[in-house]
Amino acid sequence: MATKNVKNEIEDLSSAIDSILRDRRLDKNMLLNAIEAALISAYKKNFGRNAEVRVTFDGRDVEITAQKNVVEEVVDPQTEISLEEAREIDARYGLGDLLPVVVNPRNFGRIAAQTAKQVIVQHLREAERGGIYEEYIEKENEVLTAIIHSVENDGNIFVEIGRTDGVLEAAQRMPGEELKPNDRVKVYVLNVSRSNRGPQITVSRTHPGLVKRLFELEVPEIRSGSVQIRAIAREAGYRTKMAVHSNDPMIDAVGSCVGPRGLRVENVVNELKTEKIDIIKWSNDPAEYISNALNPARVLNVFVAEHEKSARVIVPDNQLSLAIGKEGQNARLAAKLTGWKIDIKSQSQAEAAKAAEMEEKPAVADEEDAELEI
């Protein structure tokens, strides 16, 4: 009866392995190696920690081979075999030799089988965690659909992303965005790391990469490479500026991103909860690029200082507040997008400054003339 029970244990184990291989898509060799290691641990725990054993398991049958030392008189039957018994197997064996002896699985016992299964489950869990890590490390810097699982008091949100969970930390949440359990949102995979509890995945709703990936999903020309996103500056929840470019003169890079009747950019804006998005044309001419970056304001002139990477921008009087933006946001994002320091002046301010400069010059000249007369 005991033998039948042990056989049933092994058969149950084999069925479980088949199910795991089918459902979880894990590597078979990795599983079998884990099982063999588990069976060795179980055997040693129940039949002698000092035993030197080798286990082979092909998914159906278990064979345990113990290395036994040939001795004159057996003290520990788990690690030793008498010379007489050894020579019955092969007359060439002598004292001190190691003899591999196949141990009948029926001697494993129910406790050993249960122990083996427990260790196997642990190994399989670790293997699955490793598989999940390998799967999600490839998704770093990508966008996934997340289902909100729970919102914590500290502002952190736990989300479900496919086969595993992630965390949307409070600092990675968009300002003012209200999320509740079972909501579906797009998230940017910020970081994937290993831990004892499995892969730790941090996602973001504020990273500029989220905007980039969302446009890649919406715009075929970006996916094909005919339109390139050259730079993004973002203040999440409020406004984003994105510079795009195409090497094909027949393709309107900005128009491709806006889409027919503005549908493509509207889809992105809806995902970002009405965050404003300015799509501007990138240029390798700094003056043109800076002028475009200050959209929607109209720019009259841009004076650049290459060595300082700074620019003075002149706008119509009625465009000054628009160019600067609320609390300086438009100017700040334009500077971040282009990488240039930008000083914005209205037309009247620029003319007044020029007039003041002209008034100072004659005064300097008069002083020089007076010195010459002396």
Coordinates of C-alpha atoms in Angstrom, one line a residue, residues 21-367:
L21 CA 5.0 23.4 -18.6
R22 CA 1.7 23.9 -20.6
D23 CA 0.3 26.8 -18.6
R24 CA 3.3 28.8 -17.5
R25 CA 5.6 28.3 -20.5
L26 CA 8.6 27.5 -18.4
D27 CA 11.8 25.8 -19.6
K28 CA 11.5 22.0 -19.2
N29 CA 15.2 21.4 -18.5
M30 CA 15.2 24.1 -15.8
L31 CA 12.2 22.4 -14.2
L32 CA 13.7 19.0 -14.2
N33 CA 17.0 20.3 -12.8
A34 CA 15.1 22.0 -10.0
I35 CA 13.2 18.7 -9.3
E36 CA 16.4 16.7 -9.2
A37 CA 18.0 19.1 -6.7
A38 CA 14.8 19.0 -4.6
L39 CA 14.8 15.2 -4.5
I40 CA 18.4 15.1 -3.4
S41 CA 17.6 17.5 -0.5
A42 CA 14.6 15.3 0.4
Y43 CA 16.6 12.1 0.3
K44 CA 19.4 13.5 2.5
K45 CA 16.9 14.9 5.0
N46 CA 15.3 11.5 5.5
F47 CA 18.0 9.0 4.8
G48 CA 21.2 10.7 5.9
R49 CA 22.7 14.1 5.4
N50 CA 26.1 12.6 4.6
A51 CA 24.8 10.5 1.7
E52 CA 26.3 11.2 -1.7
V53 CA 23.4 10.7 -4.1
R54 CA 22.6 11.5 -7.7
V55 CA 19.1 11.8 -8.9
T56 CA 17.7 11.6 -12.4
F57 CA 14.1 12.5 -13.2
D58 CA 12.8 12.6 -16.8
G59 CA 9.3 13.8 -15.9
R60 CA 7.9 10.3 -15.3
D61 CA 10.4 8.1 -13.4
V62 CA 12.8 8.8 -10.6
E63 CA 16.1 7.1 -10.2
I64 CA 18.2 7.7 -7.1
T65 CA 21.8 6.5 -7.1
A66 CA 23.7 6.6 -3.8
Q67 CA 27.5 6.5 -3.8
K68 CA 28.5 4.0 -1.1
N69 CA 32.0 3.4 0.3
V70 CA 33.1 -0.2 0.2
V71 CA 34.1 -1.2 3.8
E72 CA 34.9 -4.4 5.8
E73 CA 32.1 -3.7 8.3
V74 CA 29.1 -1.5 7.7
V75 CA 28.5 1.2 10.3
D76 CA 26.3 3.6 8.3
P77 CA 24.2 1.7 5.7
Q78 CA 23.3 4.9 4.0
T79 CA 26.9 5.7 3.0
E80 CA 28.6 2.3 3.2
I81 CA 28.4 -1.2 1.7
S82 CA 30.2 -4.3 2.8
L83 CA 33.0 -5.7 0.6
E84 CA 31.0 -9.0 0.3
E85 CA 27.9 -7.2 -1.1
A86 CA 30.0 -5.1 -3.4
R87 CA 31.7 -8.1 -4.9
E88 CA 28.3 -9.8 -5.4
I89 CA 27.6 -6.9 -7.7
D90 CA 31.1 -6.8 -9.3
A91 CA 34.0 -8.9 -8.2
R92 CA 36.5 -6.2 -9.1
Y93 CA 35.4 -3.9 -6.2
G94 CA 37.8 -3.5 -3.3
L95 CA 38.0 -1.8 0.0
G96 CA 37.8 2.0 -0.3
D97 CA 36.1 2.0 -3.7
L98 CA 32.9 3.9 -4.3
L99 CA 30.0 1.9 -5.6
P100 CA 26.9 3.5 -7.1
V101 CA 23.8 1.8 -5.8
V102 CA 20.3 2.4 -7.2
V103 CA 17.9 3.1 -4.3
N104 CA 14.4 1.9 -4.9
P105 CA 12.0 4.9 -4.9
R106 CA 9.6 2.9 -2.7
N107 CA 12.1 3.5 0.2
F108 CA 11.7 7.2 -0.3
G109 CA 8.6 7.3 1.8
R110 CA 5.6 9.6 1.9
I111 CA 7.4 12.2 4.0
A112 CA 10.3 12.4 1.6
A113 CA 8.0 12.7 -1.4
Q114 CA 6.0 15.5 0.3
T115 CA 9.3 17.3 1.2
A116 CA 10.4 17.0 -2.3
K117 CA 7.2 18.5 -3.6
Q118 CA 7.5 21.4 -1.2
V119 CA 11.0 22.2 -2.3
I120 CA 9.9 21.7 -5.9
V121 CA 7.1 24.3 -5.5
Q122 CA 9.7 26.7 -4.1
H123 CA 12.0 26.1 -7.0
L124 CA 9.2 26.5 -9.5
R125 CA 8.1 29.7 -7.8
E126 CA 11.6 31.1 -8.1
A127 CA 11.8 29.9 -11.7
E128 CA 8.6 31.6 -12.5
R129 CA 9.8 34.8 -10.8
G130 CA 12.9 34.6 -13.0
G131 CA 10.7 34.1 -16.1
I132 CA 8.6 37.1 -15.2
Y133 CA 11.7 39.2 -14.6
E134 CA 13.1 38.2 -18.0
E135 CA 9.8 39.0 -19.6
Y136 CA 9.4 42.4 -18.0
I137 CA 13.0 43.6 -18.1
E138 CA 12.4 43.7 -21.9
K139 CA 9.4 46.0 -21.4
E140 CA 11.5 48.6 -19.5
N141 CA 10.9 52.0 -21.2
E142 CA 7.7 50.7 -22.9
V143 CA 4.1 51.5 -22.3
L144 CA 1.7 48.9 -20.8
T145 CA -2.0 48.9 -19.9
A146 CA -2.4 48.8 -16.1
I147 CA -5.5 48.0 -14.0
I148 CA -5.6 49.9 -10.7
H149 CA -5.6 47.4 -7.9
S150 CA -5.4 49.5 -4.8
V151 CA -4.7 53.1 -3.7
E152 CA -2.6 53.4 -0.5
N153 CA -2.8 56.2 2.1
D154 CA 0.7 57.4 1.2
G155 CA -0.4 58.0 -2.4
N156 CA 1.2 55.0 -3.9
I157 CA -0.9 52.9 -6.2
F158 CA -0.5 49.2 -6.8
V159 CA -1.4 48.1 -10.4
E160 CA -1.8 44.9 -12.3
I161 CA 0.2 44.7 -15.5
G162 CA -0.3 41.4 -17.2
R163 CA 1.3 38.5 -15.3
T164 CA 2.5 40.5 -12.4
D165 CA 2.0 43.7 -10.4
G166 CA 3.7 47.0 -10.3
V167 CA 3.7 50.2 -8.2
L168 CA 2.8 53.7 -9.4
E169 CA 4.6 55.8 -6.7
A170 CA 3.1 59.0 -5.5
A171 CA 5.9 61.0 -7.2
Q172 CA 5.1 59.3 -10.5
R173 CA 1.4 60.2 -10.5
M174 CA 0.0 63.1 -12.6
P175 CA -1.0 66.1 -10.5
G176 CA -4.7 66.2 -9.8
E177 CA -5.4 62.8 -11.5
E178 CA -7.9 60.8 -9.6
L179 CA -7.5 57.0 -10.0
K180 CA -9.6 54.4 -8.4
P181 CA -9.6 50.5 -8.3
N182 CA -10.4 48.8 -11.6
D183 CA -9.5 51.9 -13.7
R184 CA -7.4 51.2 -16.8
V185 CA -4.6 53.5 -17.6
K186 CA -1.5 53.5 -19.8
V187 CA 1.8 53.5 -17.8
Y188 CA 5.4 53.8 -18.7
V189 CA 7.7 51.0 -17.3
L190 CA 10.3 53.0 -15.4
N191 CA 12.3 50.3 -13.7
V192 CA 12.4 46.5 -13.3
S193 CA 14.5 45.0 -10.6
R194 CA 14.9 41.7 -8.8
S195 CA 14.0 41.1 -5.1
N196 CA 13.4 38.1 -2.8
R197 CA 9.7 38.6 -3.3
G198 CA 10.0 38.6 -7.1
P199 CA 10.4 41.3 -9.7
Q200 CA 9.8 44.8 -8.5
I201 CA 8.3 47.0 -11.2
T202 CA 8.0 50.8 -11.0
V203 CA 5.7 52.5 -13.5
S204 CA 5.1 56.2 -14.2
R205 CA 2.4 58.5 -15.5
T206 CA 4.7 61.6 -15.5
H207 CA 7.7 60.5 -17.5
P208 CA 8.2 62.1 -21.0
G209 CA 8.6 58.6 -22.4
L210 CA 4.9 58.0 -21.8
V211 CA 4.0 60.7 -24.3
K212 CA 6.6 59.4 -26.8
R213 CA 5.3 55.8 -26.6
L214 CA 1.7 57.0 -26.9
F215 CA 2.4 58.8 -30.1
E216 CA 4.2 55.8 -31.4
L217 CA 1.1 53.8 -30.8
E218 CA -1.1 56.4 -32.5
V219 CA 1.0 57.5 -35.5
P220 CA 2.0 55.0 -38.1
E221 CA 4.6 57.4 -39.5
I222 CA 6.5 57.4 -36.2
R223 CA 6.4 53.6 -36.0
S224 CA 7.8 53.3 -39.6
G225 CA 10.5 55.8 -38.9
S226 CA 9.4 58.3 -41.5
V227 CA 8.6 60.8 -38.7
Q228 CA 11.0 61.1 -35.8
I229 CA 10.4 62.6 -32.3
R230 CA 13.5 64.7 -31.7
A231 CA 12.8 66.1 -28.2
I232 CA 10.1 66.2 -25.6
A233 CA 9.7 68.6 -22.6
R234 CA 6.9 67.8 -20.2
E235 CA 5.3 69.2 -17.1
A236 CA 3.0 66.3 -16.4
G237 CA -0.7 67.0 -16.0
Y238 CA -0.3 70.5 -17.5
R239 CA 1.6 70.8 -20.8
T240 CA 4.0 69.0 -23.1
K241 CA 6.0 70.3 -26.0
M242 CA 7.2 67.7 -28.6
A243 CA 9.5 68.5 -31.5
V244 CA 9.1 66.3 -34.6
H245 CA 11.0 66.0 -37.9
S246 CA 10.9 64.1 -41.2
N247 CA 13.6 63.7 -43.7
D248 CA 11.0 63.2 -46.4
P249 CA 9.9 66.7 -47.7
M250 CA 6.6 65.1 -48.8
I251 CA 5.7 64.2 -45.2
D252 CA 4.3 66.8 -42.8
A253 CA 5.7 65.7 -39.5
V254 CA 3.5 67.9 -37.4
G255 CA 0.4 67.1 -39.4
S256 CA 1.1 63.3 -39.1
C257 CA 1.1 63.6 -35.3
V258 CA -2.0 65.8 -35.2
G259 CA -3.8 63.4 -37.5
P260 CA -7.0 63.8 -39.5
R261 CA -9.3 66.3 -37.7
G262 CA -6.8 66.2 -34.9
L263 CA -7.9 62.6 -33.9
R264 CA -4.4 61.2 -33.2
V265 CA -3.3 64.0 -30.8
E266 CA -6.8 64.0 -29.3
N267 CA -6.4 60.3 -28.4
V268 CA -3.1 61.0 -26.6
V269 CA -4.6 64.0 -24.8
N270 CA -7.6 61.9 -23.6
E271 CA -5.2 59.3 -22.2
L272 CA -3.3 62.1 -20.4
K273 CA -6.5 63.5 -18.9
T274 CA -6.6 66.7 -21.1
E275 CA -2.9 67.6 -20.7
K276 CA -2.1 70.2 -23.4
I277 CA 0.3 69.1 -26.1
D278 CA 2.2 71.4 -28.4
I279 CA 3.6 69.6 -31.5
I280 CA 6.2 71.8 -33.2
K281 CA 8.6 71.3 -36.1
W282 CA 12.2 70.6 -35.2
S283 CA 14.9 72.5 -37.1
N284 CA 18.7 72.4 -37.0
D285 CA 18.6 76.2 -37.3
P286 CA 18.5 77.4 -33.6
A287 CA 16.6 80.6 -34.3
E288 CA 13.9 78.8 -36.2
Y289 CA 13.7 76.0 -33.7
I290 CA 13.4 78.4 -30.7
S291 CA 10.7 80.4 -32.6
N292 CA 8.8 77.2 -33.2
A293 CA 9.2 76.0 -29.6
L294 CA 7.5 79.1 -28.3
N295 CA 4.3 78.1 -30.1
P296 CA 1.5 79.2 -29.8
A297 CA 3.0 82.7 -29.5
R298 CA 4.1 84.5 -32.7
V299 CA 7.7 85.5 -32.8
L300 CA 9.2 88.5 -34.6
N301 CA 12.9 88.0 -34.2
V302 CA 15.4 85.6 -32.6
F303 CA 18.9 86.7 -31.8
V304 CA 21.2 83.8 -30.9
A305 CA 24.5 83.8 -29.0
E306 CA 26.1 80.5 -30.1
H307 CA 29.0 80.5 -27.6
E308 CA 26.6 81.1 -24.7
K309 CA 23.8 78.9 -26.2
S310 CA 21.4 81.7 -25.3
A311 CA 18.8 83.6 -27.3
R312 CA 16.9 86.9 -27.1
V313 CA 13.4 86.6 -28.6
I314 CA 11.3 89.6 -29.7
V315 CA 7.5 89.1 -29.8
P316 CA 4.6 91.5 -30.4
D317 CA 3.4 93.3 -27.3
N318 CA 0.1 91.4 -27.3
Q319 CA 2.0 88.1 -27.5
L320 CA 4.3 88.6 -24.5
S321 CA 2.1 86.9 -21.9
L322 CA 1.4 84.1 -24.3
A323 CA 5.0 83.6 -25.1
I324 CA 6.0 83.5 -21.4
G325 CA 2.9 81.4 -20.4
K326 CA 1.2 81.0 -17.1
E327 CA 3.8 81.2 -14.4
G328 CA 6.4 81.1 -17.1
Q329 CA 5.5 77.6 -18.2
N330 CA 5.6 78.1 -22.0
A331 CA 9.0 79.8 -21.9
R332 CA 10.3 77.2 -19.5
L333 CA 9.2 74.2 -21.6
A334 CA 10.6 75.9 -24.8
A335 CA 14.0 76.3 -23.1
K336 CA 13.9 72.7 -21.9
L337 CA 12.9 71.4 -25.3
T338 CA 15.6 73.3 -27.2
G339 CA 18.4 73.2 -24.6
W340 CA 18.8 77.0 -25.0
K341 CA 18.5 79.9 -22.5
I342 CA 15.7 82.1 -23.8
D343 CA 15.1 85.8 -22.9
I344 CA 11.8 87.0 -24.1
K345 CA 11.1 90.7 -24.7
S346 CA 8.1 92.5 -26.2
Q347 CA 8.6 94.7 -29.3
S348 CA 8.1 97.9 -27.3
Q349 CA 10.5 96.7 -24.6
A350 CA 13.1 95.9 -27.2
E351 CA 12.7 99.3 -28.9
A352 CA 12.9 101.1 -25.5
A353 CA 16.1 99.2 -24.7
K354 CA 17.6 100.1 -28.0
A355 CA 16.7 103.8 -27.6
A356 CA 18.3 103.9 -24.2
E357 CA 21.4 102.3 -25.6
M358 CA 21.6 104.9 -28.4
E359 CA 21.3 107.7 -25.9
E360 CA 24.2 106.4 -23.8
K361 CA 26.6 106.3 -26.8
P362 CA 26.8 110.1 -27.6
A363 CA 27.4 110.8 -23.9
V364 CA 30.4 108.5 -23.9
A365 CA 31.7 110.2 -27.1
D366 CA 31.3 113.7 -25.6
E367 CA 33.4 112.7 -22.6

